[in-house]
PDB file of C-alpha atoms in Angstrom:
ATOM      1  CA  MET A1237      15.081   6.099  -7.301  1.00  0.00           C
ATOM      2  CA  THR A1238      12.146   4.804  -9.236  1.00  0.00           C
ATOM      3  CA  SER A1239       9.198   7.082  -8.653  1.00  0.00           C
ATOM      4  CA  ILE A1240       5.696   5.699  -8.374  1.00  0.00           C
ATOM      5  CA  LEU A1241       1.893   6.987  -8.344  1.00  0.00           C
ATOM      6  CA  ALA A1242      -0.399   4.506  -6.514  1.00  0.00           C
ATOM      7  CA  ALA A1243      -4.379   5.076  -6.964  1.00  0.00           C
ATOM      8  CA  ASP A1244      -6.738   3.491  -4.788  1.00  0.00           C
ATOM      9  CA  ASP A1245      -9.790   4.704  -2.868  1.00  0.00           C
ATOM     10  CA  SER A1246      -9.373   1.720  -0.400  1.00  0.00           C
ATOM     11  CA  ALA A1247      -6.899   3.256   2.385  1.00  0.00           C
ATOM     12  CA  SER A1248      -5.811  -0.006   3.294  1.00  0.00           C
ATOM     13  CA  ILE A1249      -5.077  -0.884  -0.318  1.00  0.00           C
ATOM     14  CA  ARG A1250      -2.837   2.092  -0.541  1.00  0.00           C
ATOM     15  CA  GLU A1251      -1.366   1.601   2.740  1.00  0.00           C
ATOM     16  CA  MET A1252      -0.132  -1.780   1.701  1.00  0.00           C
ATOM     17  CA  VAL A1253       0.920  -0.983  -1.629  1.00  0.00           C
ATOM     18  CA  GLN A1254       3.242   2.065  -0.353  1.00  0.00           C
ATOM     19  CA  PHE A1255       4.644   0.111   2.725  1.00  0.00           C
ATOM     20  CA  THR A1256       5.532  -2.808   0.010  1.00  0.00           C
ATOM     21  CA  LEU A1257       6.965  -0.461  -2.658  1.00  0.00           C
ATOM     22  CA  GLU A1258       8.863   1.695  -0.159  1.00  0.00           C
ATOM     23  CA  SER A1259      10.379  -1.047   1.787  1.00  0.00           C
ATOM     24  CA  ALA A1260      11.592  -2.231  -1.559  1.00  0.00           C
ATOM     25  CA  GLY A1261      13.210   1.447  -1.838  1.00  0.00           C
ATOM     26  CA  PHE A1262      10.753   3.070  -4.319  1.00  0.00           C
ATOM     27  CA  ASP A1263       9.511   6.279  -3.976  1.00  0.00           C
ATOM     28  CA  VAL A1264       5.514   6.238  -3.887  1.00  0.00           C
ATOM     29  CA  GLN A1265       2.985   8.740  -3.552  1.00  0.00           C
ATOM     30  CA  CYS A1266      -0.703   7.879  -3.203  1.00  0.00           C
ATOM     31  CA  ALA A1267      -4.410   9.246  -4.311  1.00  0.00           C
ATOM     32  CA  GLU A1268      -7.687   8.481  -3.194  1.00  0.00           C
ATOM     33  CA  ASP A1269      -8.707   8.299  -6.465  1.00  0.00           C
ATOM     34  CA  GLY A1270      -8.326   9.155 -10.060  1.00  0.00           C
ATOM     35  CA  ALA A1271      -9.093  12.618 -10.272  1.00  0.00           C
ATOM     36  CA  LYS A1272      -6.652  13.107  -7.704  1.00  0.00           C
ATOM     37  CA  ALA A1273      -3.937  11.046  -9.386  1.00  0.00           C
ATOM     38  CA  LEU A1274      -4.084  12.761 -12.341  1.00  0.00           C
ATOM     39  CA  ALA A1275      -3.945  16.305 -10.785  1.00  0.00           C
ATOM     40  CA  ILE A1276      -0.581  14.867  -8.882  1.00  0.00           C
ATOM     41  CA  ALA A1277       0.571  13.047 -12.603  1.00  0.00           C
ATOM     42  CA  GLN A1278       0.412  16.725 -13.953  1.00  0.00           C
ATOM     43  CA  THR A1279       2.529  18.324 -11.035  1.00  0.00           C
ATOM     44  CA  ARG A1280       5.369  15.879 -11.704  1.00  0.00           C
ATOM     45  CA  GLN A1281       6.355  12.975 -13.538  1.00  0.00           C
ATOM     46  CA  PHE A1282       6.220   9.565 -12.333  1.00  0.00           C
ATOM     47  CA  ASP A1283       8.247   6.365 -13.608  1.00  0.00           C
ATOM     48  CA  LEU A1284       5.324   4.009 -13.117  1.00  0.00           C
ATOM     49  CA  VAL A1285       1.464   4.441 -12.255  1.00  0.00           C
ATOM     50  CA  ILE A1286      -0.437   1.811 -10.434  1.00  0.00           C
ATOM     51  CA  SER A1287      -4.241   2.169 -10.334  1.00  0.00           C
ATOM     52  CA  ASP A1288      -7.268   0.798  -9.113  1.00  0.00           C
ATOM     53  CA  VAL A1289     -10.216   0.552 -11.671  1.00  0.00           C
ATOM     54  CA  ASN A1290     -13.300   1.197  -9.456  1.00  0.00           C
ATOM     55  CA  MET A1291     -12.758   4.280  -7.818  1.00  0.00           C
ATOM     56  CA  PRO A1292     -14.959   7.651  -7.343  1.00  0.00           C
ATOM     57  CA  ASN A1293     -14.591  10.878  -9.580  1.00  0.00           C
ATOM     58  CA  LEU A1294     -12.348   9.122 -11.986  1.00  0.00           C
ATOM     59  CA  ASP A1295     -12.072   5.363 -12.565  1.00  0.00           C
ATOM     60  CA  GLY A1296      -9.043   3.602 -13.242  1.00  0.00           C
ATOM     61  CA  ILE A1297      -9.775   3.221 -16.834  1.00  0.00           C
ATOM     62  CA  GLY A1298     -10.304   6.857 -17.376  1.00  0.00           C
ATOM     63  CA  LEU A1299      -7.336   7.707 -15.705  1.00  0.00           C
ATOM     64  CA  THR A1300      -5.224   5.566 -17.942  1.00  0.00           C
ATOM     65  CA  LYS A1301      -6.751   7.214 -20.875  1.00  0.00           C
ATOM     66  CA  ALA A1302      -6.078  10.670 -19.330  1.00  0.00           C
ATOM     67  CA  LEU A1303      -2.507   9.991 -18.728  1.00  0.00           C
ATOM     68  CA  ARG A1304      -1.969   8.763 -22.095  1.00  0.00           C
ATOM     69  CA  ALA A1305      -2.970  11.914 -23.510  1.00  0.00           C
ATOM     70  CA  LEU A1306      -0.390  13.673 -21.498  1.00  0.00           C
ATOM     71  CA  PRO A1307       2.866  14.240 -23.093  1.00  0.00           C
ATOM     72  CA  GLY A1308       4.824  12.630 -20.644  1.00  0.00           C
ATOM     73  CA  TYR A1309       3.052   9.461 -19.994  1.00  0.00           C
ATOM     74  CA  GLN A1310       2.695   8.110 -23.478  1.00  0.00           C
ATOM     75  CA  PHE A1311       5.217   5.232 -22.557  1.00  0.00           C
ATOM     76  CA  THR A1312       5.077   5.309 -18.700  1.00  0.00           C
ATOM     77  CA  PRO A1313       4.035   1.501 -17.494  1.00  0.00           C
ATOM     78  CA  ILE A1314       0.542   1.875 -15.911  1.00  0.00           C
ATOM     79  CA  LEU A1315      -0.584  -1.178 -14.051  1.00  0.00           C
ATOM     80  CA  ILE A1316      -4.070  -1.995 -13.067  1.00  0.00           C
ATOM     81  CA  LEU A1317      -4.464  -3.400  -9.205  1.00  0.00           C
ATOM     82  CA  THR A1318      -7.903  -4.542  -9.174  1.00  0.00           C
ATOM     83  CA  THR A1319     -10.736  -7.189  -8.178  1.00  0.00           C
ATOM     84  CA  GLU A1320     -12.010  -6.853 -11.592  1.00  0.00           C
ATOM     85  CA  SER A1321     -10.932 -10.046 -13.594  1.00  0.00           C
ATOM     86  CA  SER A1322     -13.066 -10.552 -16.354  1.00  0.00           C
ATOM     87  CA  PRO A1323     -11.711 -10.786 -19.858  1.00  0.00           C
ATOM     88  CA  GLU A1324     -13.797  -7.853 -21.051  1.00  0.00           C
ATOM     89  CA  LYS A1325     -12.538  -5.679 -18.220  1.00  0.00           C
ATOM     90  CA  LYS A1326      -8.978  -6.523 -18.809  1.00  0.00           C
ATOM     91  CA  ALA A1327      -9.322  -5.947 -22.696  1.00  0.00           C
ATOM     92  CA  GLU A1328     -11.034  -2.481 -21.732  1.00  0.00           C
ATOM     93  CA  GLY A1329      -7.873  -1.540 -19.575  1.00  0.00           C
ATOM     94  CA  LYS A1330      -5.427  -2.807 -22.415  1.00  0.00           C
ATOM     95  CA  GLY A1331      -7.321  -0.634 -24.774  1.00  0.00           C
ATOM     96  CA  ALA A1332      -7.039   2.427 -22.606  1.00  0.00           C
ATOM     97  CA  GLY A1333      -3.412   2.073 -22.552  1.00  0.00           C
ATOM     98  CA  ALA A1334      -2.944  -0.191 -19.445  1.00  0.00           C
ATOM     99  CA  THR A1335       0.696  -2.378 -19.498  1.00  0.00           C
ATOM    100  CA  GLY A1336      -0.511  -4.911 -17.002  1.00  0.00           C
ATOM    101  CA  TRP A1337      -3.160  -6.323 -14.711  1.00  0.00           C
ATOM    102  CA  ILE A1338      -3.065  -7.577 -11.102  1.00  0.00           C
ATOM    103  CA  ILE A1339      -5.951  -9.121  -9.385  1.00  0.00           C
ATOM    104  CA  LYS A1340      -6.891  -8.198  -5.716  1.00  0.00           C
ATOM    105  CA  PRO A1341      -5.904  -9.419  -2.869  1.00  0.00           C
ATOM    106  CA  PHE A1342      -2.289  -9.064  -4.102  1.00  0.00           C
ATOM    107  CA  ASN A1343       1.044 -10.742  -3.031  1.00  0.00           C
ATOM    108  CA  PRO A1344       3.502  -8.386  -2.246  1.00  0.00           C
ATOM    109  CA  ASP A1345       6.147 -10.365  -3.939  1.00  0.00           C
ATOM    110  CA  THR A1346       3.928 -10.686  -7.139  1.00  0.00           C
ATOM    111  CA  LEU A1347       3.572  -6.836  -7.038  1.00  0.00           C
ATOM    112  CA  LEU A1348       7.432  -6.474  -6.938  1.00  0.00           C
ATOM    113  CA  LYS A1349       8.179  -8.693  -9.467  1.00  0.00           C
ATOM    114  CA  THR A1350       5.371  -7.359 -11.831  1.00  0.00           C
ATOM    115  CA  VAL A1351       6.994  -3.709 -10.881  1.00  0.00           C
ATOM    116  CA  ASN A1352      10.341  -4.455 -11.605  1.00  0.00           C
ATOM    117  CA  LYS A1353       9.288  -6.341 -14.984  1.00  0.00           C
ATOM    118  CA  VAL A1354       7.598  -3.311 -16.647  1.00  0.00           C
ATOM    119  CA  ARG A1355       9.782  -0.425 -15.053  1.00  0.00           C
TER     120      ARG A1355
END
C-alpha cells in the first residue's frame, strides 16, 4: 500500500485530502505544519509527500528542501497543494525539489490522477 504524508495547516483541507486518498486505498498520515511533517518523515519512510506552502513553523518550500536533504527522500515525489499560483512561487517550489503543483481548491479526481501519475 502506498503511504502518503500530507501537511496542511487547514484541518478541513487535511480531512479532504485524507478522505480522498484513503477512499482510493492509500495509507495517509497528516501533519498540521511543515515542522511536524518533517519530524514524522524522520520516523518512517513515505512513498509520496503532499504539502501546502503557507504553514506555520516550517513552510512547504522549507519542508521540501529539508526532505530532499534526508537520505530516504531524494527521489520521493513531493506535490505542493496550495493557493499560490504565481510562476515565481512555482519556480521556487521546483527549485526546492517539488515534483508537482496543484492549486486549491482542488478537485479530488485531479488529486488522485496526479498522485497516481507521480507515485
